């Protein structure tokens, strides 16, 4: 144990130096960091520890994608198709209904069931056709169209992908640096915006253009009773606060290809939009047919503006005016450009930390760490004298190694993570205390300094490993089940345990051995 | 250069095991009171677990909590609590989760900001829905259960089963005592509290394992001595280490308590308490349980070979 091969000494010193080099970028300022990065070889990454949102300020949001609504909508659409198909084939049906994620229907004349099945079989490949009887043994009397599981999975997967893409485009347009947008679990999206002090609302951006329903009376609108085929939607500029529109749109946002801000006739901000070929044709036809009528531009179920069609619009371009500020107009243009969210998003959790609180937390963490180091150093030197000094030198290497590992791993330092480091400062000396106490015992048993040190380190080793591994088990559980900042704590705790095992077992031993060789003491100051 | 440790006697010869009943009675009282209180008062769950809205605001002068409370209660947002947070110009506002969807939460936050006016700086804003809260509770319980199990298995493999039972009993004791502390003081129980409980588990087992290691060694070394003598001897031999390590850890945590900021103060309190209770339980719960579980030195014979003194340290 007292013998250290040259190779071992070299390895230990190299690891210490590497720790220091990797840790340095975290303590120098921004300018010195740039200089450091340019002057050091490129294999030294010169990275600093990532600060968590709770330390640098920023917003965190967890959203749930409401797949069920979309799936249900598909089933409702299918129900309409079934009705139309049956009507087209002149088969009278009854009991047309949706049951969960399937549509059920029965022919009024039971013998037509096979005929109906043929009509419905090719309606939609996403649905599986099943003929059902009252029970297993009776002849089939009704048809069930079941949403196939793989079709559901395909749909939800594409919705998820599309939702992430839309959020990314909108967030990018806000100019947030290094946003994080990722899927979490089956139906969740996590969005992190470092530096953002609030979360912009993310509307669905579902745009459609409808004809205003001229048959609806004021009382009907006020009572919210829409005539057949129409619906009442809010409209801020109408005196009633709502307007009745035809349910079937003239053209949907799917046909939208571009949107930009512009200036209207009165010099007010407006949004210009453009349709693709199909959209332009539909829009053109409708404006030819309904010149003089009022249309409604609807976004997420709310009317933005309701201009009167003065002349046919054949180029496929339109304009949305309203009481927009410049900001409103550019936000709206952005939403239209980035596309509609394919499903509703429900926020499950949202946390925003202001930059000043983050900075305060960092400062508090630094102060606490420095004072903790000071306290522990004084205490250890008072307790063990020179050997305490060795332990404290090892502790400073230990702290450098923690930062080096965190930087190299790209781990994120959170406020609880800082607490983890402070805790490590307290616990790190434990291994040294165990070793020193062992050496004292061996000395009392009459061993020579060298042999006492030798067996002291040897015997303490199992204890140190047992004690460290159990703490690592707890840290692993914290990491596996913890969320957000708690994981940061688990990582620093685990890293701290590993580095303190290295420094206590290797670094202090090397120092003690070198000191032994240098001074050849006849007694140890323990 | 010598430190003060070299002047302390190596073996104080404290008869811990003679007093073991005192320890059991103290712990029993603590646990019974703690669990009783848990049923009566319950834990003061933070929004991490309950769901709801939290805002931390800084005012220009000292915060007028009374007026703020009146203004906020006028909004009819349901249960609203306000407290000074660390400094007299920082206030923490907690509001119960609003009925309805995202817009209801956002609207509530907006109306709070409006009522507070413009001379407030918003330092922190959190909203947690009930589903996430429930999941976090489950994850917290799972984390605690699994780490206890993991530790149990590890100690069982490395020692005898009596040690594993003793260690886990001490762990449960510390866990319950810490949760009881949060119930008795009604400090907020949140995600970081769960982290604290797990850290305490890690620390407490660390302490227990060090003592057990020494007992295992002494059981092999002094086969003729009674179990009580061996346990007392082991506890005394490791006492300096136990006190020094607890001492440095407490010093570091005290620094964190004073200077670490308000956000993690609850966490720090839990850790400080945990270090104290973890050190206590290694001596007064884990060790005496070995006597009750009838651990006999002969049981170790099958692993120990001919050389009694060196074998213990080398075996691993």
mmCIF file of N, CA and C in Angstrom, chain A residues 209 256-258 271-276 279-280 283-284 287 295 312-320:
data_model
loop_
_atom_site.group_PDB
_atom_site.id
_atom_site.type_symbol
_atom_site.label_atom_id
_atom_site.label_comp_id
_atom_site.label_asym_id
_atom_site.label_seq_id
_atom_site.Cartn_x
_atom_site.Cartn_y
_atom_site.Cartn_z
ATOM 1 N N UNK A 209 -62.504 29.892 -42.882
ATOM 2 C CA UNK A 209 -63.325 31.018 -43.335
ATOM 3 C C UNK A 209 -64.730 30.496 -43.630
ATOM 4 N N UNK A 256 -53.740 26.955 -46.383
ATOM 5 C CA UNK A 256 -52.969 28.185 -46.227
ATOM 6 C C UNK A 256 -51.503 27.936 -46.581
ATOM 7 N N UNK A 257 -50.905 28.821 -47.362
ATOM 8 C CA UNK A 257 -49.483 28.619 -47.645
ATOM 9 C C UNK A 257 -48.592 29.747 -47.148
ATOM 10 N N UNK A 258 -49.164 30.861 -46.776
ATOM 11 C CA UNK A 258 -48.287 31.925 -46.295
ATOM 12 C C UNK A 258 -49.076 32.975 -45.541
ATOM 13 N N UNK A 271 -53.109 41.371 -41.378
ATOM 14 C CA UNK A 271 -52.377 40.155 -41.738
ATOM 15 C C UNK A 271 -52.814 39.726 -43.137
ATOM 16 N N UNK A 272 -51.843 39.595 -44.023
ATOM 17 C CA UNK A 272 -52.138 39.101 -45.369
ATOM 18 C C UNK A 272 -51.884 37.607 -45.406
ATOM 19 N N UNK A 273 -52.799 36.886 -46.095
ATOM 20 C CA UNK A 273 -52.566 35.444 -46.208
ATOM 21 C C UNK A 273 -52.803 34.984 -47.637
ATOM 22 N N UNK A 274 -52.298 33.827 -47.948
ATOM 23 C CA UNK A 274 -52.380 33.293 -49.291
ATOM 24 C C UNK A 274 -52.767 31.823 -49.244
ATOM 25 N N UNK A 275 -53.606 31.391 -50.201
ATOM 26 C CA UNK A 275 -53.996 29.980 -50.251
ATOM 27 C C UNK A 275 -53.272 29.253 -51.361
ATOM 28 N N UNK A 276 -53.221 27.948 -51.237
ATOM 29 C CA UNK A 276 -52.682 27.134 -52.330
ATOM 30 C C UNK A 276 -53.722 27.030 -53.444
ATOM 31 N N UNK A 279 -57.192 25.863 -52.376
ATOM 32 C CA UNK A 279 -57.800 26.875 -51.517
ATOM 33 C C UNK A 279 -58.219 28.097 -52.314
ATOM 34 N N UNK A 280 -57.355 28.505 -53.256
ATOM 35 C CA UNK A 280 -57.654 29.682 -54.060
ATOM 36 C C UNK A 280 -58.919 29.451 -54.890
ATOM 37 N N UNK A 283 -61.962 29.472 -52.517
ATOM 38 C CA UNK A 283 -62.166 30.830 -52.034
ATOM 39 C C UNK A 283 -62.734 31.685 -53.165
ATOM 40 N N UNK A 284 -62.147 31.513 -54.368
ATOM 41 C CA UNK A 284 -62.617 32.272 -55.529
ATOM 42 C C UNK A 284 -64.077 31.971 -55.832
ATOM 43 N N UNK A 287 -66.421 33.505 -53.337
ATOM 44 C CA UNK A 287 -66.565 34.960 -53.408
ATOM 45 C C UNK A 287 -67.344 35.390 -54.660
ATOM 46 N N UNK A 295 -68.417 37.428 -44.768
ATOM 47 C CA UNK A 295 -67.771 36.171 -44.365
ATOM 48 C C UNK A 295 -67.064 36.392 -43.025
ATOM 49 N N UNK A 312 -65.302 39.426 -56.272
ATOM 50 C CA UNK A 312 -64.676 38.101 -56.241
ATOM 51 C C UNK A 312 -63.163 38.220 -56.039
ATOM 52 N N UNK A 313 -62.627 37.337 -55.177
ATOM 53 C CA UNK A 313 -61.173 37.338 -54.927
ATOM 54 C C UNK A 313 -60.622 36.074 -55.570
ATOM 55 N N UNK A 314 -59.961 36.227 -56.705
ATOM 56 C CA UNK A 314 -59.585 35.047 -57.480
ATOM 57 C C UNK A 314 -58.119 34.658 -57.305
ATOM 58 N N UNK A 315 -57.300 35.556 -56.803
ATOM 59 C CA UNK A 315 -55.863 35.252 -56.704
ATOM 60 C C UNK A 315 -55.509 34.379 -55.516
ATOM 61 N N UNK A 316 -56.477 34.071 -54.674
ATOM 62 C CA UNK A 316 -56.187 33.228 -53.518
ATOM 63 C C UNK A 316 -55.506 33.962 -52.378
ATOM 64 N N UNK A 317 -55.587 35.308 -52.375
ATOM 65 C CA UNK A 317 -54.981 36.057 -51.276
ATOM 66 C C UNK A 317 -56.069 36.796 -50.516
ATOM 67 N N UNK A 318 -55.902 36.921 -49.241
ATOM 68 C CA UNK A 318 -56.904 37.617 -48.442
ATOM 69 C C UNK A 318 -56.241 38.435 -47.354
ATOM 70 N N UNK A 319 -57.087 39.103 -46.611
ATOM 71 C CA UNK A 319 -56.540 39.983 -45.584
ATOM 72 C C UNK A 319 -57.394 39.864 -44.334
ATOM 73 N N UNK A 320 -56.741 39.841 -43.187
ATOM 74 C CA UNK A 320 -57.492 39.862 -41.932
ATOM 75 C C UNK A 320 -57.219 41.189 -41.268
#
